[in-house]
mmCIF file of C-alpha atoms and ligand atoms in Angstrom:
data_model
loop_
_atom_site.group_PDB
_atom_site.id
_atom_site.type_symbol
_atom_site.label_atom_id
_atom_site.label_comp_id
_atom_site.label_asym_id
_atom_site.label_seq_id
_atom_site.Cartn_x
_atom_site.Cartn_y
_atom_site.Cartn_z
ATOM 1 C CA UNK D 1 64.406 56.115 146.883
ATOM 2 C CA UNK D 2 61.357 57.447 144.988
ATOM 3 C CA UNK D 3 59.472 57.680 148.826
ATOM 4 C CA UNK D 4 62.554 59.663 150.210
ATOM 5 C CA UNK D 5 62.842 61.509 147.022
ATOM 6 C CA UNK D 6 59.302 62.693 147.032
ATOM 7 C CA UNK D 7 59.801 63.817 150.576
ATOM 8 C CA UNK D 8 62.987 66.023 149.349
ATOM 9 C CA UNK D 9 60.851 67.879 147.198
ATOM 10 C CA UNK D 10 58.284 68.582 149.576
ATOM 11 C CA UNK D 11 60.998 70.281 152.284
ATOM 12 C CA UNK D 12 62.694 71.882 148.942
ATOM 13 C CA UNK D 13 59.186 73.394 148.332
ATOM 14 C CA UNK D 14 58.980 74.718 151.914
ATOM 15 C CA UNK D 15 62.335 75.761 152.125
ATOM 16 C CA UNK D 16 62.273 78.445 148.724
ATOM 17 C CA UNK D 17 60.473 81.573 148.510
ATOM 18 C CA UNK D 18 57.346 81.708 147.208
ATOM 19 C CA UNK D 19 57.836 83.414 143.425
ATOM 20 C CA UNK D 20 55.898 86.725 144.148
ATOM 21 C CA UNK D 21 57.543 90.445 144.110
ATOM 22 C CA UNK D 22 59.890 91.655 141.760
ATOM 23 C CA UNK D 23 62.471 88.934 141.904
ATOM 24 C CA UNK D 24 59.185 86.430 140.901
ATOM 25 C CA UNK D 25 61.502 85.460 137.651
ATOM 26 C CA UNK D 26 64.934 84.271 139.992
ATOM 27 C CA UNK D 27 62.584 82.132 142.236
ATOM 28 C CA UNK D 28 60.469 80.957 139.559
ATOM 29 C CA UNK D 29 63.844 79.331 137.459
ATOM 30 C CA UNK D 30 65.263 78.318 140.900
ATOM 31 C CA UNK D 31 62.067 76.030 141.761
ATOM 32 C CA UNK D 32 62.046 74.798 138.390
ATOM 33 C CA UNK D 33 65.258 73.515 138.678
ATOM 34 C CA UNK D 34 65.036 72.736 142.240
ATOM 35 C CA UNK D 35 61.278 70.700 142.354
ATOM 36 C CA UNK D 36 62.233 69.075 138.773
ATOM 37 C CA UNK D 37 62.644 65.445 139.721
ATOM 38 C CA UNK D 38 65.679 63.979 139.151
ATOM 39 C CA UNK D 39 66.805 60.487 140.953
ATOM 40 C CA UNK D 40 67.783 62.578 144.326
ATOM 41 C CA UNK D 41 70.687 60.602 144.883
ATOM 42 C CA UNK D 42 72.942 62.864 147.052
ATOM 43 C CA UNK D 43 69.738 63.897 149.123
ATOM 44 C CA UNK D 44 69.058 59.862 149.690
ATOM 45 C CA UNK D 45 72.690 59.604 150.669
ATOM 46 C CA UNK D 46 72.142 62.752 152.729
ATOM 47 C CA UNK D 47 69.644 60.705 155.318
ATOM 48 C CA UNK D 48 71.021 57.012 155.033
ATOM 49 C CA UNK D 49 73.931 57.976 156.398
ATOM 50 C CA UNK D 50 72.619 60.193 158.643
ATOM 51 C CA UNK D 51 70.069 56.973 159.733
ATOM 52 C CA UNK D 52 72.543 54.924 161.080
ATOM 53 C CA UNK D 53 73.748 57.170 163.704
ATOM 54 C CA UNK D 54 69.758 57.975 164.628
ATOM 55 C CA UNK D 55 69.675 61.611 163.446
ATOM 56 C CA UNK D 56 66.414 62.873 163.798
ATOM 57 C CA UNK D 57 64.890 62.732 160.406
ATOM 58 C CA UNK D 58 63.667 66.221 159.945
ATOM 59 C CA UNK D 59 67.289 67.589 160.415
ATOM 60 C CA UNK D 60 68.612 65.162 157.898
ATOM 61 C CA UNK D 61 65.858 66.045 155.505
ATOM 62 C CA UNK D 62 66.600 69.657 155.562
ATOM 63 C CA UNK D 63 70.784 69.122 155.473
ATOM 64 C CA UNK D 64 69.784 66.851 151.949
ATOM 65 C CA UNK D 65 67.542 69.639 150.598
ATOM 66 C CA UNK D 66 70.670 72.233 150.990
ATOM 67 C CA UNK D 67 72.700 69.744 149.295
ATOM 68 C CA UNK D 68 70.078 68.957 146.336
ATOM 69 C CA UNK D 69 70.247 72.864 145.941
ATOM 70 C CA UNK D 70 73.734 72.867 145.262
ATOM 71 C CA UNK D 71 73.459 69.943 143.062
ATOM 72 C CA UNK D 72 70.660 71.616 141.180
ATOM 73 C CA UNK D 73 72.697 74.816 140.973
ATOM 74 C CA UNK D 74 75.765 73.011 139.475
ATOM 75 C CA UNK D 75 73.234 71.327 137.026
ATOM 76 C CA UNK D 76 71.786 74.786 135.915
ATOM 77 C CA UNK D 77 75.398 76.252 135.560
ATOM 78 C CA UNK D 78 76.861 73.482 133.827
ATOM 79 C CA UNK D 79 74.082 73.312 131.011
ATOM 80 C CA UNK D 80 74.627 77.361 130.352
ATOM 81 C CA UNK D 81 76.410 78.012 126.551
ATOM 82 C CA UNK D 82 79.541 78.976 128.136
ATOM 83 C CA UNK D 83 79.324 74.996 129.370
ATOM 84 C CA UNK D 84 78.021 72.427 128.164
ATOM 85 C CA UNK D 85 75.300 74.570 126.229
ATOM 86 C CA UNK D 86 72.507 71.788 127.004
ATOM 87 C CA UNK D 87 69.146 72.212 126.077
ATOM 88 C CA UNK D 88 67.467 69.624 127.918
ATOM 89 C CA UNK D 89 68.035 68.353 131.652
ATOM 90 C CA UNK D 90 65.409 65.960 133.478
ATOM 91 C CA UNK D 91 63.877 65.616 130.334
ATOM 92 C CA UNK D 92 62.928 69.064 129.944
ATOM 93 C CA UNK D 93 63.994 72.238 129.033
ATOM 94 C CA UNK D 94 67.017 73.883 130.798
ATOM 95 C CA UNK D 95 66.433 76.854 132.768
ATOM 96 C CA UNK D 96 69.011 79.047 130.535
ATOM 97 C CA UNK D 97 66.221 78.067 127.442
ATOM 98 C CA UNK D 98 62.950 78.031 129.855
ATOM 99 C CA UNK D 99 63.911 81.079 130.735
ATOM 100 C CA UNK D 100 67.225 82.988 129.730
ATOM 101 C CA UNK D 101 70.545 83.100 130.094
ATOM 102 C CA UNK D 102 70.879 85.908 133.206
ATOM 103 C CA UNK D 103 68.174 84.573 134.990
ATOM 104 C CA UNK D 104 69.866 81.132 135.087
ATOM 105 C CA UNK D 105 73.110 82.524 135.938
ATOM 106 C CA UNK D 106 71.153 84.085 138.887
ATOM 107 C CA UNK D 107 69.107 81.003 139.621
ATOM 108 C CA UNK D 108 72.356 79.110 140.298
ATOM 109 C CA UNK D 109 73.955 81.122 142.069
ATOM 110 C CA UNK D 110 70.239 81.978 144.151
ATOM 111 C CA UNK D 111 70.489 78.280 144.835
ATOM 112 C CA UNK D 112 73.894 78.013 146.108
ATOM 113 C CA UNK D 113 73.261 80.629 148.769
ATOM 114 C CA UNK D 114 69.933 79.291 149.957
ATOM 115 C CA UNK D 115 71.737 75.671 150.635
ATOM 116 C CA UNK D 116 74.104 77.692 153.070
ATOM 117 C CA UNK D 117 70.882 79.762 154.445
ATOM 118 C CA UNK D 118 69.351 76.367 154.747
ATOM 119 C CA UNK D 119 72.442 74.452 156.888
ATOM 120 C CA UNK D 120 73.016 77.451 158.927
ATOM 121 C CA UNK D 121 69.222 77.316 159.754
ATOM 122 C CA UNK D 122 68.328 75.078 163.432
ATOM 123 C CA UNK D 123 66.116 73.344 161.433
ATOM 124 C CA UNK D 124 69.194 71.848 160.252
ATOM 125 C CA UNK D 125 70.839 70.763 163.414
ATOM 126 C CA UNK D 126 70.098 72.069 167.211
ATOM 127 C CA UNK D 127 73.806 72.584 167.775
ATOM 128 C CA UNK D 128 75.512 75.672 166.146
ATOM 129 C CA UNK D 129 79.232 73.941 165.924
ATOM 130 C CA UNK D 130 77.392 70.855 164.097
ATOM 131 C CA UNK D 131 76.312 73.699 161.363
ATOM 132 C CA UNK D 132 79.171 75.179 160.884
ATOM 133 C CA UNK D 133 81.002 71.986 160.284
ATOM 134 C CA UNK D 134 78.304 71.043 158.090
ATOM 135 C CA UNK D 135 78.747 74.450 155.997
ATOM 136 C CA UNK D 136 82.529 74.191 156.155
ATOM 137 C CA UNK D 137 82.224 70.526 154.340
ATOM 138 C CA UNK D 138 79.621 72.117 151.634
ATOM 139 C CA UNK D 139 82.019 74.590 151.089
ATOM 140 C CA UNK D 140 85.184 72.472 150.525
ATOM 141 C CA UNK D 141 82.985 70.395 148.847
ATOM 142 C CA UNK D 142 81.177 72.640 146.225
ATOM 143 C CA UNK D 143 83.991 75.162 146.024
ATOM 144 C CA UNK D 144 87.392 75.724 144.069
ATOM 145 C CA UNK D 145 88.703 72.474 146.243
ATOM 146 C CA UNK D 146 85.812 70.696 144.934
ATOM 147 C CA UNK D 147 83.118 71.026 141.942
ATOM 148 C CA UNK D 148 84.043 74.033 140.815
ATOM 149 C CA UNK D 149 88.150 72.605 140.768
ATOM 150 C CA UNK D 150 86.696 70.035 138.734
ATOM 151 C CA UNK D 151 84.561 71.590 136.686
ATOM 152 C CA UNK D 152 87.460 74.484 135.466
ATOM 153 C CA UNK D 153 90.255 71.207 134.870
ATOM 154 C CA UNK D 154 87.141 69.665 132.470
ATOM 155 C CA UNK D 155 86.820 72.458 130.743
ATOM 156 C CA UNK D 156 90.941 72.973 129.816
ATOM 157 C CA UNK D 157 92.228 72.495 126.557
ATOM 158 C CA UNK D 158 94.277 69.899 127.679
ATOM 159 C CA UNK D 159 91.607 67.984 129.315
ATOM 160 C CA UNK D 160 91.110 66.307 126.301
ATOM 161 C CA UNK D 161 94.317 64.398 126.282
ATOM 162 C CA UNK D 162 93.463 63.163 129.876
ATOM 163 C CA UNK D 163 95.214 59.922 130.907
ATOM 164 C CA UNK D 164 92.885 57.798 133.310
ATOM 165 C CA UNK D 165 94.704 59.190 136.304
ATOM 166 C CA UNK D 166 94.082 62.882 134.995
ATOM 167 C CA UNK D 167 90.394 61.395 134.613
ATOM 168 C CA UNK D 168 89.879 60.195 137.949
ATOM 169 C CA UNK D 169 91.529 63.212 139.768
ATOM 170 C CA UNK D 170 89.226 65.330 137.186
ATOM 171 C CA UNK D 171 85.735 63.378 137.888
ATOM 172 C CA UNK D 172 86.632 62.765 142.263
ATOM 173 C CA UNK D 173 86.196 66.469 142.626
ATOM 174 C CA UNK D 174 83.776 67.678 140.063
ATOM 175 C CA UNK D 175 81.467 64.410 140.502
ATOM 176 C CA UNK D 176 82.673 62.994 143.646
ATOM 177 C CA UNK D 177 83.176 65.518 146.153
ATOM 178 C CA UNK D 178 79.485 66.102 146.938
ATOM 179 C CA UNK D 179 78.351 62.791 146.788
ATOM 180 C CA UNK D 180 81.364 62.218 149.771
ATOM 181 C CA UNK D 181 80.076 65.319 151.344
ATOM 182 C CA UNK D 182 76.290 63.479 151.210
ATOM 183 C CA UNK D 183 77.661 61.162 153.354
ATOM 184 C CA UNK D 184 80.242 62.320 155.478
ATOM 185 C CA UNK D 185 76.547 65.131 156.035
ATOM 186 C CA UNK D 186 74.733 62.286 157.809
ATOM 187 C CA UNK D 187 78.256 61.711 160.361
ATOM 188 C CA UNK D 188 78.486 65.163 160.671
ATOM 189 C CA UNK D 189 75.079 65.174 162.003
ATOM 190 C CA UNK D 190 75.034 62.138 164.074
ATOM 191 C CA UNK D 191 78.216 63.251 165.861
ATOM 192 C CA UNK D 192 79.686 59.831 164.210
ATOM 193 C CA UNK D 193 82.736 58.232 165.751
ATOM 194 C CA UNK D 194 86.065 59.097 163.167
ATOM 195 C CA UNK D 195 86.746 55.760 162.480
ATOM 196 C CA UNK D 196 82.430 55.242 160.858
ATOM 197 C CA UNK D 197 82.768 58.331 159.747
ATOM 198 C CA UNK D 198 86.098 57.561 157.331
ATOM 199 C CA UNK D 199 84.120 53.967 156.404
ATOM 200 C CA UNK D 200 81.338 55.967 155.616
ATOM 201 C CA UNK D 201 84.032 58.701 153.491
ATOM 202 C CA UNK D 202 86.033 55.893 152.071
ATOM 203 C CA UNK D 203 82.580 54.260 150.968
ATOM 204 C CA UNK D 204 81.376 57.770 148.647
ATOM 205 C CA UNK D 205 84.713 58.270 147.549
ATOM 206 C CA UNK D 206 84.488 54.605 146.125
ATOM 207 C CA UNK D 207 81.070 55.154 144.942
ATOM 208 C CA UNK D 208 81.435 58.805 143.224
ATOM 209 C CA UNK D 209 83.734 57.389 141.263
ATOM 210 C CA UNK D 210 81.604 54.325 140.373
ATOM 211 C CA UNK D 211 78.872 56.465 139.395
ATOM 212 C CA UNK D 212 80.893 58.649 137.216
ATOM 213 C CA UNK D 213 82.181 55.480 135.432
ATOM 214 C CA UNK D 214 78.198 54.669 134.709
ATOM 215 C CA UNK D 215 77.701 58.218 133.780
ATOM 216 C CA UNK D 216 79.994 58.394 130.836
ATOM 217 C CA UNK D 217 79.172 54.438 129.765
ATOM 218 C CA UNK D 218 75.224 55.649 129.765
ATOM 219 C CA UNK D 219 76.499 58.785 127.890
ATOM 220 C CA UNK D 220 77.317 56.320 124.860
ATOM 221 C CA UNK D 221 75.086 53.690 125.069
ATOM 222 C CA UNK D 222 71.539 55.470 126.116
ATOM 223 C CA UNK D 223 69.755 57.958 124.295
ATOM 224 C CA UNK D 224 68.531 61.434 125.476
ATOM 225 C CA UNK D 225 64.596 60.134 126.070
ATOM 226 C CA UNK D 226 65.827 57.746 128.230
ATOM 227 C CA UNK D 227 68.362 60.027 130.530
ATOM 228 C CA UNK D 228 66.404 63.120 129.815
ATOM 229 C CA UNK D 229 69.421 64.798 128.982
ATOM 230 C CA UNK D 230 71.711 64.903 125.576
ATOM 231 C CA UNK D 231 73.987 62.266 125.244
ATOM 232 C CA UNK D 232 77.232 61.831 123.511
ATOM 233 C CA UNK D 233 78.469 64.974 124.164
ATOM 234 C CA UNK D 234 82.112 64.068 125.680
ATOM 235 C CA UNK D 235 82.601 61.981 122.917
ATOM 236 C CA UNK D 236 81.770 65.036 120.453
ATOM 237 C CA UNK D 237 84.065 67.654 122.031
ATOM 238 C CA UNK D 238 86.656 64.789 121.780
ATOM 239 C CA UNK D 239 87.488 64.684 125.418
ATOM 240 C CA UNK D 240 89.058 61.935 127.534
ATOM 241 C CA UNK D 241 86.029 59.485 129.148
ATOM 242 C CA UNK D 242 86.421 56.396 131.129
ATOM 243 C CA UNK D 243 84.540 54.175 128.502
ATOM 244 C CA UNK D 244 86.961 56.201 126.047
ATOM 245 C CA UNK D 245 90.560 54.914 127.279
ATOM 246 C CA UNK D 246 89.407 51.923 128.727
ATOM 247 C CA UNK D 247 86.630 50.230 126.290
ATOM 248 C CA UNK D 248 83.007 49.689 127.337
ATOM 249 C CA UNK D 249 83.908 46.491 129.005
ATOM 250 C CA UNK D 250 86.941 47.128 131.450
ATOM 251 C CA UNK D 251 85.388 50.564 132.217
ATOM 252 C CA UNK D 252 82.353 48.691 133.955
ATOM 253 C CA UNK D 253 84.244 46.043 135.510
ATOM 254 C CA UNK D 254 86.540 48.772 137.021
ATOM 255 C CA UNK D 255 83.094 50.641 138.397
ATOM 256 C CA UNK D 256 81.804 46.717 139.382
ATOM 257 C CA UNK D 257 85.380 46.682 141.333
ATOM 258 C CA UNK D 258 84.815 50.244 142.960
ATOM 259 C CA UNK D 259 81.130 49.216 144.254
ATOM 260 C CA UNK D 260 82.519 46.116 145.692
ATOM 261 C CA UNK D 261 85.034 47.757 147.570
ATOM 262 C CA UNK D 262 82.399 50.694 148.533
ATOM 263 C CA UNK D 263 80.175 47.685 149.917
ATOM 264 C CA UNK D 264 83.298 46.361 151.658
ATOM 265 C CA UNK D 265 84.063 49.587 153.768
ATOM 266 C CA UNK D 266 80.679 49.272 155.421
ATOM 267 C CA UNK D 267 82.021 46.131 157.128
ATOM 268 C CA UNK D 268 82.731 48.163 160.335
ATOM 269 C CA UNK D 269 79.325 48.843 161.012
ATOM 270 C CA UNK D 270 77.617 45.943 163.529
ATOM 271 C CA UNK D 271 74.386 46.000 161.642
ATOM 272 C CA UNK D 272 74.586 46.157 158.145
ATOM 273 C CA UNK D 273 73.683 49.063 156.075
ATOM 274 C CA UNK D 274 72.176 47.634 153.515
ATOM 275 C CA UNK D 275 70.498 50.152 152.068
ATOM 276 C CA UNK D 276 73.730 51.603 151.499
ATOM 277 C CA UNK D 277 74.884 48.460 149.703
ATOM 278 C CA UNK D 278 71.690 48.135 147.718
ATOM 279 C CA UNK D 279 72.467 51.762 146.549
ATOM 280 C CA UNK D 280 75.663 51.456 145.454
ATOM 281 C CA UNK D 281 74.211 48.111 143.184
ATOM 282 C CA UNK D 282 71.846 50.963 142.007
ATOM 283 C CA UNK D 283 74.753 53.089 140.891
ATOM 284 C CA UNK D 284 76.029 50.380 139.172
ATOM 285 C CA UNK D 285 72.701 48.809 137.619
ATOM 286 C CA UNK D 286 70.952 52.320 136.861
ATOM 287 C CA UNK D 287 69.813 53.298 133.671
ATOM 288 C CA UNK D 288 69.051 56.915 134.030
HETATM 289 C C1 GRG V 301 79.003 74.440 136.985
HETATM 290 C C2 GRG V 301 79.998 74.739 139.293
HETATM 291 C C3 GRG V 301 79.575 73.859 138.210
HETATM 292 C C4 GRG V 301 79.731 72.562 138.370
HETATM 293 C C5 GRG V 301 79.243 71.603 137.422
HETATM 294 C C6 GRG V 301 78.551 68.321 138.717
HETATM 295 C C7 GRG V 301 78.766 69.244 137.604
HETATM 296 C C8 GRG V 301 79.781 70.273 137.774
HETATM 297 C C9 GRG V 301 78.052 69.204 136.478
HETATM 298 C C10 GRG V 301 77.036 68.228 136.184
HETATM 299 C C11 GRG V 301 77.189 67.777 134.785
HETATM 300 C C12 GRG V 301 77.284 66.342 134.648
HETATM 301 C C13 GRG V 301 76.362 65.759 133.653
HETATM 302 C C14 GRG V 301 78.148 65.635 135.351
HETATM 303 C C15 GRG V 301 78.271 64.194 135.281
HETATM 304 C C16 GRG V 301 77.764 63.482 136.488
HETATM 305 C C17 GRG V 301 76.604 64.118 137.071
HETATM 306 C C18 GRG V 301 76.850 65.002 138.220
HETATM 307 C C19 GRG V 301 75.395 63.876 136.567
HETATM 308 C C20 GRG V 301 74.157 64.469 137.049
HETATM 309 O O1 GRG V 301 73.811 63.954 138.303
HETATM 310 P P1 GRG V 301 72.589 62.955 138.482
HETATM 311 O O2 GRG V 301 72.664 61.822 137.491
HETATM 312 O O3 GRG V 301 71.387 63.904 138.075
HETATM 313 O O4 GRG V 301 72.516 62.571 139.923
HETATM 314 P P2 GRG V 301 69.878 63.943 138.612
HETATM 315 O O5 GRG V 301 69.122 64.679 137.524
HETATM 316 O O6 GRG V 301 69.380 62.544 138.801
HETATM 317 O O7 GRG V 301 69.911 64.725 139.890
#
């Protein structure tokens, strides 16, 4: 992951504008965000699923750069005050205080524009109608269907008095929709059959869900120097959490459940993908 992740940076590095001209101060917060580290999971996703349906790696790497920009976008957004008013991400500074408050706004939404520059691009894929499936799935995925839904239902007064259904349906599209786009980006691009390409759906869904699980249990039980981020900030603003109406324990057997059954849609696949499998142990096991 940290090889592949290093590699992500260097094709986000190529892929923005250098930060020259008069919009220097946009480019400058969006390549903060954008070549800030971070464990590069959706990216990693991005090109192991594209891997086992022999994309050529260069077009893979480029489709998990556009969706790292989106992720990074959503990050800068969702720290803003009108959020979650965070002051640290990746164990630094967020862009809003690196920089200020209009030029994150504009960094974000700089970022989510270049990810659709970037997938419409050949760089990303030779054949036109494999792009604009590919932006068509980013879409649904980042959009009011997706992320954004989510991220307006956690942020309603009623979310707080979420039952774990009104969780789940909460965290599968703010959390989970691009991390089953990462995936369902690699069949995309390797013209996948429909029935690997629902294993490999059926897997993220499964997994986004396990990682969201781990998200909220390392929200209570890590501190902010080791996730680089604050913690215990759900639990402040009172709202709903798996941990929360479950208990520590039965909230990480449910995600140990969830990445079992991800492993267990791969089945359909003659050779193992077991660098899918060992990721989803990662999701579970991971302590940032
Ligand atoms: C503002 C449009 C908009 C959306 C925000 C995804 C999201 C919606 C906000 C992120 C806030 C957050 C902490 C969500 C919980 C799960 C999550 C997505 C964590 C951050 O992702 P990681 O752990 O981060 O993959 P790194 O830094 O490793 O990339």
């Amino acid at each position: 992951m940290a090889a592949r992740a290093e590699a992500v940076t260097r094709r986000l590095d190529e892929l923005l504008p250098p930060a020259d001209g008069p919009r220097g101060r946009v480019v400058e917060a969006m390549r903060y965000s954008a070549l800030s580290g971070g464990k590069r999971l959706r990216p990693f996703l991005v090109m192991e699923s594209a891997r086992l349906f022999g994309v050529d790696r260069d077009n893979a790497l480029t489709c998990a750069a556009a969706v790292e920009m989106i992720h990074c976008y959503s990050l800068i957004h969702d720290d803003l005050p009108a959020m979650d008013d965070s002051d640290l991400r990746r164990g630094r500074a967020t862009v809003h205080t690196a920089f200020d408050e209009a030029t994150a706004i504009l960094a974000g939404d700089g970022l989510l524009t270049e990810a659709f520059a970037v997938v419409a691009d050949p760089r990303c894929h030779g054949d036109p109608a494999v792009r604009a499936e590919l932006a068509a799935g980013l879409a649904a995925a980042a959009g009011a269907a997706g992320m954004v839904g989510g991220q307006m239902i956690d942020m309603a007064p009623e979310r707080a008095a979420f039952d774990l259904e009104g969780i789940t349906r909460l965290q599968r599209l703010k959390t989970g929709a691009l991390i089953t786009f990462s995936c369902e980006a690699g069949a995309i691009l390797g013209r996948a059959p429909a029935d690997r390409r629902a294993a490999l759906r059926a897997y993220a869904d499964d997994l986004g869900l396990a990682f969201q699980i781990v998200d909220d249990l390392l929200d209570c039980e890590s501190t902010p120097e080791e996730l680089g981020k604050p913690t215990g900030q759900d639990q402040a603003l009172g709202k709903a959490t798996f941990p929360g109406l479950l208990g520590a324990e039965t909230a990480r057997a449910r995600a140990r459940e969830l990445i079992e059954r991800a492993c267990g849609r791969l089945a359909i696949f003659a050779e193992k993908p077991e660098i899918l499998e060992q990721t989803a142990r990662f999701v579970l096991e991971r302590r940032f």
